[in-house]
Short mmCIF file of C-alpha atoms in Angstrom, two decimals:
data_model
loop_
_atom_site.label_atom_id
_atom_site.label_comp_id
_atom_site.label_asym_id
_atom_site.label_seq_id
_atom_site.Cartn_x
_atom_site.Cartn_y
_atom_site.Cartn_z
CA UNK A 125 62.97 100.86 -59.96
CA UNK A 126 66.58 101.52 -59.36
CA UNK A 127 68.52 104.01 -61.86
CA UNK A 128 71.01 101.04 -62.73
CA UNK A 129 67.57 98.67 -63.70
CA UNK A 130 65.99 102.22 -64.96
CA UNK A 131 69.56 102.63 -66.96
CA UNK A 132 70.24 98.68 -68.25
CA UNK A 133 66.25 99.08 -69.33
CA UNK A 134 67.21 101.81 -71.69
CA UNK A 135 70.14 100.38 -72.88
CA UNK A 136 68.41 97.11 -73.97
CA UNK A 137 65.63 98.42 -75.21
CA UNK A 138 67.16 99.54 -78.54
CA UNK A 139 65.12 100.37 -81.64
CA UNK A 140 62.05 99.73 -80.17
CA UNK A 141 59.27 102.42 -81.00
CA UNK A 142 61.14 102.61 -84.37
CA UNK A 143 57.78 102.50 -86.41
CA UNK A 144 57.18 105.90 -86.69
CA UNK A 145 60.29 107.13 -87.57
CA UNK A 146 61.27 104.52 -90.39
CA UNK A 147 61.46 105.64 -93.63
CA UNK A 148 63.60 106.01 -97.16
CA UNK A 149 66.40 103.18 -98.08
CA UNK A 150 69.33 103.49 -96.36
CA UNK A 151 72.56 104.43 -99.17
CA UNK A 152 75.78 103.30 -99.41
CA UNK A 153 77.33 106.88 -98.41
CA UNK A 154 74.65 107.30 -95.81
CA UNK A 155 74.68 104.28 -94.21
CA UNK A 156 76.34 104.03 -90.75
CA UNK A 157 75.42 101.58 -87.54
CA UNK A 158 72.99 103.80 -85.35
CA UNK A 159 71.39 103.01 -81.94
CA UNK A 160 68.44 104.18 -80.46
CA UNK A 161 68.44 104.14 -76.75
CA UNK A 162 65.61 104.88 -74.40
CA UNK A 163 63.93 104.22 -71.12
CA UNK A 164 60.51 102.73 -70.47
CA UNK A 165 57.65 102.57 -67.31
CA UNK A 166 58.27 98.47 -67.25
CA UNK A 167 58.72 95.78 -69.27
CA UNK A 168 56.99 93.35 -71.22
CA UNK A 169 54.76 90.33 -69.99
CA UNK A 170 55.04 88.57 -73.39
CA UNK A 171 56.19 88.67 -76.82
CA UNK A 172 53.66 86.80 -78.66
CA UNK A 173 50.68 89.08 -80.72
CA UNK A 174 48.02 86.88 -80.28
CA UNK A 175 48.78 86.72 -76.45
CA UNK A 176 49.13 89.62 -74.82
CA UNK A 177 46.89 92.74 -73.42
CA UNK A 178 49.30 95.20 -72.12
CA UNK A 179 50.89 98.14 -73.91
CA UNK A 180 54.40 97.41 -72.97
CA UNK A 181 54.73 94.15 -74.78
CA UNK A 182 52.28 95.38 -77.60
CA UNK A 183 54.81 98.56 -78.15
CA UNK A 184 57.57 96.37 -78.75
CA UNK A 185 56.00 93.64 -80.99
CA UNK A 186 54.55 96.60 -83.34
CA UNK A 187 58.17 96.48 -85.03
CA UNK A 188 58.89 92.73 -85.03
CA UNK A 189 55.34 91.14 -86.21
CA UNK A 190 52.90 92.14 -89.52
CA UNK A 191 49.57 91.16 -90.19
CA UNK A 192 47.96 90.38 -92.76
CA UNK A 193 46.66 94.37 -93.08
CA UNK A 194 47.62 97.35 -92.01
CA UNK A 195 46.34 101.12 -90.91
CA UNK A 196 47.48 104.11 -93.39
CA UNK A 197 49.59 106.35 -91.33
CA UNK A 198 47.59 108.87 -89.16
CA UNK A 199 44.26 107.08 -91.05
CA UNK A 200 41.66 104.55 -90.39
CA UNK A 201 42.05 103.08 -93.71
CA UNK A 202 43.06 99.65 -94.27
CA UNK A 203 45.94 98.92 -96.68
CA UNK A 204 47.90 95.57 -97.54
CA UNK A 205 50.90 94.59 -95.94
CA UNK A 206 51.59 90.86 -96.16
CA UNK A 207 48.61 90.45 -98.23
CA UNK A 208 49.16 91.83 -101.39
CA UNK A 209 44.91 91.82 -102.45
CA UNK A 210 42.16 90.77 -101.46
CA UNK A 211 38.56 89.53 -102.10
CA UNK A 212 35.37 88.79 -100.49
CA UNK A 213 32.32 86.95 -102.04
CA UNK A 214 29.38 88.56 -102.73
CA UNK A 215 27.00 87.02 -99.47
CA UNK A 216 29.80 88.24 -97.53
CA UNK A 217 31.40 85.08 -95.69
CA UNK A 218 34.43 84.36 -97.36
CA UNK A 219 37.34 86.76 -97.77
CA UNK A 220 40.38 84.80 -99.68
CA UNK A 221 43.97 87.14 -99.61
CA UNK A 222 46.86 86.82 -101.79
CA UNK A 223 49.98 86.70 -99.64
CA UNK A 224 53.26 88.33 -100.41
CA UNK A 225 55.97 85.94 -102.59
CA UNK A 226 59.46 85.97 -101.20
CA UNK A 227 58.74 87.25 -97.49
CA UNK A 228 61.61 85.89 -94.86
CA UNK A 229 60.79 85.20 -91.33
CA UNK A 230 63.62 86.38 -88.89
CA UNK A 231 64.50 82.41 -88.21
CA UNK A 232 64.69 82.59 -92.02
CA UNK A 233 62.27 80.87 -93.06
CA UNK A 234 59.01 81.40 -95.51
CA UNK A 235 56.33 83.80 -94.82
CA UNK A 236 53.46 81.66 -96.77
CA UNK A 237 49.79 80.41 -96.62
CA UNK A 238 50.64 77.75 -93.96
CA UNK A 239 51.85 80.39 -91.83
CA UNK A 240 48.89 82.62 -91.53
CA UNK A 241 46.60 79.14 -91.11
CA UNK A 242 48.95 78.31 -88.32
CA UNK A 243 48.64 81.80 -86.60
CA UNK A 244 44.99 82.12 -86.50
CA UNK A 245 44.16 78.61 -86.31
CA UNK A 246 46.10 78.18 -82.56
CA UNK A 247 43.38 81.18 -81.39
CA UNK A 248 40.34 79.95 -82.61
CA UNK A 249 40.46 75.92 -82.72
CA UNK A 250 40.81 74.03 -79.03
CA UNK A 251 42.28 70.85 -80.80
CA UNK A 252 45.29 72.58 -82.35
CA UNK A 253 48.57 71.83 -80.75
CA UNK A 254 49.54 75.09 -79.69
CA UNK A 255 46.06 76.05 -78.51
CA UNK A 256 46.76 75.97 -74.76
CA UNK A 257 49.90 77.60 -74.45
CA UNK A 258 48.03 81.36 -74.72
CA UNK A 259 44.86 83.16 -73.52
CA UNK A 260 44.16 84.81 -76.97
CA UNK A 261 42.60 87.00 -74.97
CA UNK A 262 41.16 89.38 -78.15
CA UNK A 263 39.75 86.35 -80.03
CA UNK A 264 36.56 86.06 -78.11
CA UNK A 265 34.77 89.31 -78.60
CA UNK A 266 37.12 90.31 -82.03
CA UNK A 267 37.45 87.20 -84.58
CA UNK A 268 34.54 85.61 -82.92
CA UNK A 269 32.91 85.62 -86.47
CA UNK A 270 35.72 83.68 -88.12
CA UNK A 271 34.26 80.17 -88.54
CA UNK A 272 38.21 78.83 -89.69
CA UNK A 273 41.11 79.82 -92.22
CA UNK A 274 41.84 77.53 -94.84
CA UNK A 275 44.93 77.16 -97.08
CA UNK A 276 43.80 77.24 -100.73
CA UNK A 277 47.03 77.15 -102.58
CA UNK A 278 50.85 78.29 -101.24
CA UNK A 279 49.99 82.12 -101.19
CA UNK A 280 46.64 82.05 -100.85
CA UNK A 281 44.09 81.96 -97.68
CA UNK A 282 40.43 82.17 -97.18
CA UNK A 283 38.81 83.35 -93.88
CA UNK A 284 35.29 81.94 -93.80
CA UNK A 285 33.01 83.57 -91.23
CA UNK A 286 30.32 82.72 -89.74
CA UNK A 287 27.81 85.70 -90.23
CA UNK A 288 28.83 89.22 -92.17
CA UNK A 289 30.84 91.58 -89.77
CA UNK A 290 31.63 94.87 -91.54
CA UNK A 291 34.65 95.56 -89.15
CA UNK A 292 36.11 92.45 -89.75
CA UNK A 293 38.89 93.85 -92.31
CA UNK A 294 40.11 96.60 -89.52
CA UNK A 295 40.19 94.09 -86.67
CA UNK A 296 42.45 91.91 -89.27
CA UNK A 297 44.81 95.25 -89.14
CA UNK A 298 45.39 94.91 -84.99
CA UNK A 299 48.71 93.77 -84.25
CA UNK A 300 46.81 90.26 -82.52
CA UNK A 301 46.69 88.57 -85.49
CA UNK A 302 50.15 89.51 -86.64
CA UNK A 303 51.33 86.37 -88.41
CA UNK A 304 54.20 84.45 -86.80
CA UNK A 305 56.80 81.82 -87.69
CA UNK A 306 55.14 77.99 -87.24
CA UNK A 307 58.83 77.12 -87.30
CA UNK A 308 60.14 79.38 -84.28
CA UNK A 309 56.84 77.89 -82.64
CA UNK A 310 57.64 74.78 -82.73
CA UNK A 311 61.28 75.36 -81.42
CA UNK A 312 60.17 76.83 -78.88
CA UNK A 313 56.96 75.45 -77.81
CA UNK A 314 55.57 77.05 -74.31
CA UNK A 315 58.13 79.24 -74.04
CA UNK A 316 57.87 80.59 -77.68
CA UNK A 317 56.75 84.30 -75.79
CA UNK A 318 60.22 84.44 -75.23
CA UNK A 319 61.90 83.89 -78.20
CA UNK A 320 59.61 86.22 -80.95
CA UNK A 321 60.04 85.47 -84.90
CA UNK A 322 58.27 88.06 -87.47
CA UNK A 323 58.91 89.27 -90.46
CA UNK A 324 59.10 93.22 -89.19
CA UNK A 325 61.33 95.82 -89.44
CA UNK A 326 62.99 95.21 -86.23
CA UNK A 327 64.05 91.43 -85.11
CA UNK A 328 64.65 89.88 -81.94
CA UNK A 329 67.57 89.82 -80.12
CA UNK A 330 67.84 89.16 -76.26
CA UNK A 331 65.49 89.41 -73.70
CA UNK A 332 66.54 89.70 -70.28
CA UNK A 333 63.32 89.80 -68.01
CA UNK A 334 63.37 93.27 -65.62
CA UNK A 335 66.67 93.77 -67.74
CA UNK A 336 66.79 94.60 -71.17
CA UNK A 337 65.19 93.90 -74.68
CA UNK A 338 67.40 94.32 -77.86
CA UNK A 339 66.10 94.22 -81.41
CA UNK A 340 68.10 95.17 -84.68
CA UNK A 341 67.55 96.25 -87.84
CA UNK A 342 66.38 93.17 -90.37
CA UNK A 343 68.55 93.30 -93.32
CA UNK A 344 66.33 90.76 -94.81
CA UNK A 345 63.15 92.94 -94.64
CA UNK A 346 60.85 92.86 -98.06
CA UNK A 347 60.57 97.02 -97.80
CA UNK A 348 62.63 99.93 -97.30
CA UNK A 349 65.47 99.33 -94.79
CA UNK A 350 64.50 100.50 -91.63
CA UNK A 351 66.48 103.40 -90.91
CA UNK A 352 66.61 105.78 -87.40
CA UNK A 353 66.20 109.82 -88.60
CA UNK A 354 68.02 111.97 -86.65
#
């Protein structure tokens, strides 16, 4: 690669890797417009969670998309994220999650029960209309146990499974079954790789293939700002 490609690369790939450093609320007399600019090995092959394998594209999506769970920093335990709680029965098959109220997609629109049916649903079930345009590469020997999601009420889901699977809750905290935006999906249909919609830190901006890839801060976001430390 060229050092003008090597330098446009850095240049568009602002606030990426931004998940590590974010923390604290941003204050009136602190806050300021900051960039962070930096290089990388290549780019992305796609922008989608459920549909990708390679560590570029996985690197960037880490600070647009959440799932349903999440890792403790620097720990193996599983916290919520866009779950607030949740519950499983006592035979084990059927794990039902309270979502998050008042959670904004980047396009704007509602993080909610439909949403995370809509994610999972287009990896698992062949009939569903988004079902062919992705491998879902990690559903096969990851979520293989899921049987199906079902809505049970605006902010709530259950995951039935098929058999037990003790690891099920920390493969629900891998960034493949980030939830995204049914909306921006539809938009966008095949070419929805392109054209991301979370409800991260970090959204989408421009994507200019062997170019550049911009994301900025989401004012909307339902945590702490994100902020860059210096």
């Amino acid at each position: 690669m060229n050092n003008k490609k090597v330098g446009l690369l850095a240049i568009g790939m602002c606030l990426l890797m931004i998940a590590a450093s974010f923390s604290g609320c941003v204050t009136e007399e602190e806050s300021e417009e900051m960039v962070l600019i930096f290089g990388s090995s290549g780019d992305a092959k796609r922008l989608d969670p459920g549909d990708v394998t390679d560590g570029e594209s996985i690197q960037r999506m880490d600070n647009i998309f959440e799932g349903l769970v999440e890792y403790e920093s620097d720990s193996t335990e599983i916290k919520p994220c866009l779950a607030t709680s949740w519950n499983t029965s006592e035979d084990g098959l059927n794990i039902t999650f309270n979502l998050r109220h008042d959670v904004k997609f980047h396009d704007g629109t509602d993080f909610d029960a439909d949403a995370v049916v809509f994610s999972l649903a287009r990896q698992y079930d062949p009939t569903h209309a988004y079902h062919d345009y992705g491998e879902w590469a990690y559903w096969g020997y990851m979520f293989s146990d899921i049987d199906r999601v079902e809505k049970t009420g605006d902010y709530t889901v259950k995951i039935v499974l098929k058999r037990t699977n003790a690891a099920i809750m920390t493969s629900l905290a891998m960034f493949t079954v980030c939830i995204v935006s049914p909306t921006n999906a539809e938009k966008w249909g095949e070419d929805v790789f392109k054209h991301p919609s979370g409800t991260g830190p970090f959204k989408f901006v421009e994507w200019v293939k062997d170019d550049h890839i911009t994301l900025e801060a989401n004012g909307d976001y339902w945590r702490e700002s994100p902020k860059l430390i210096q």
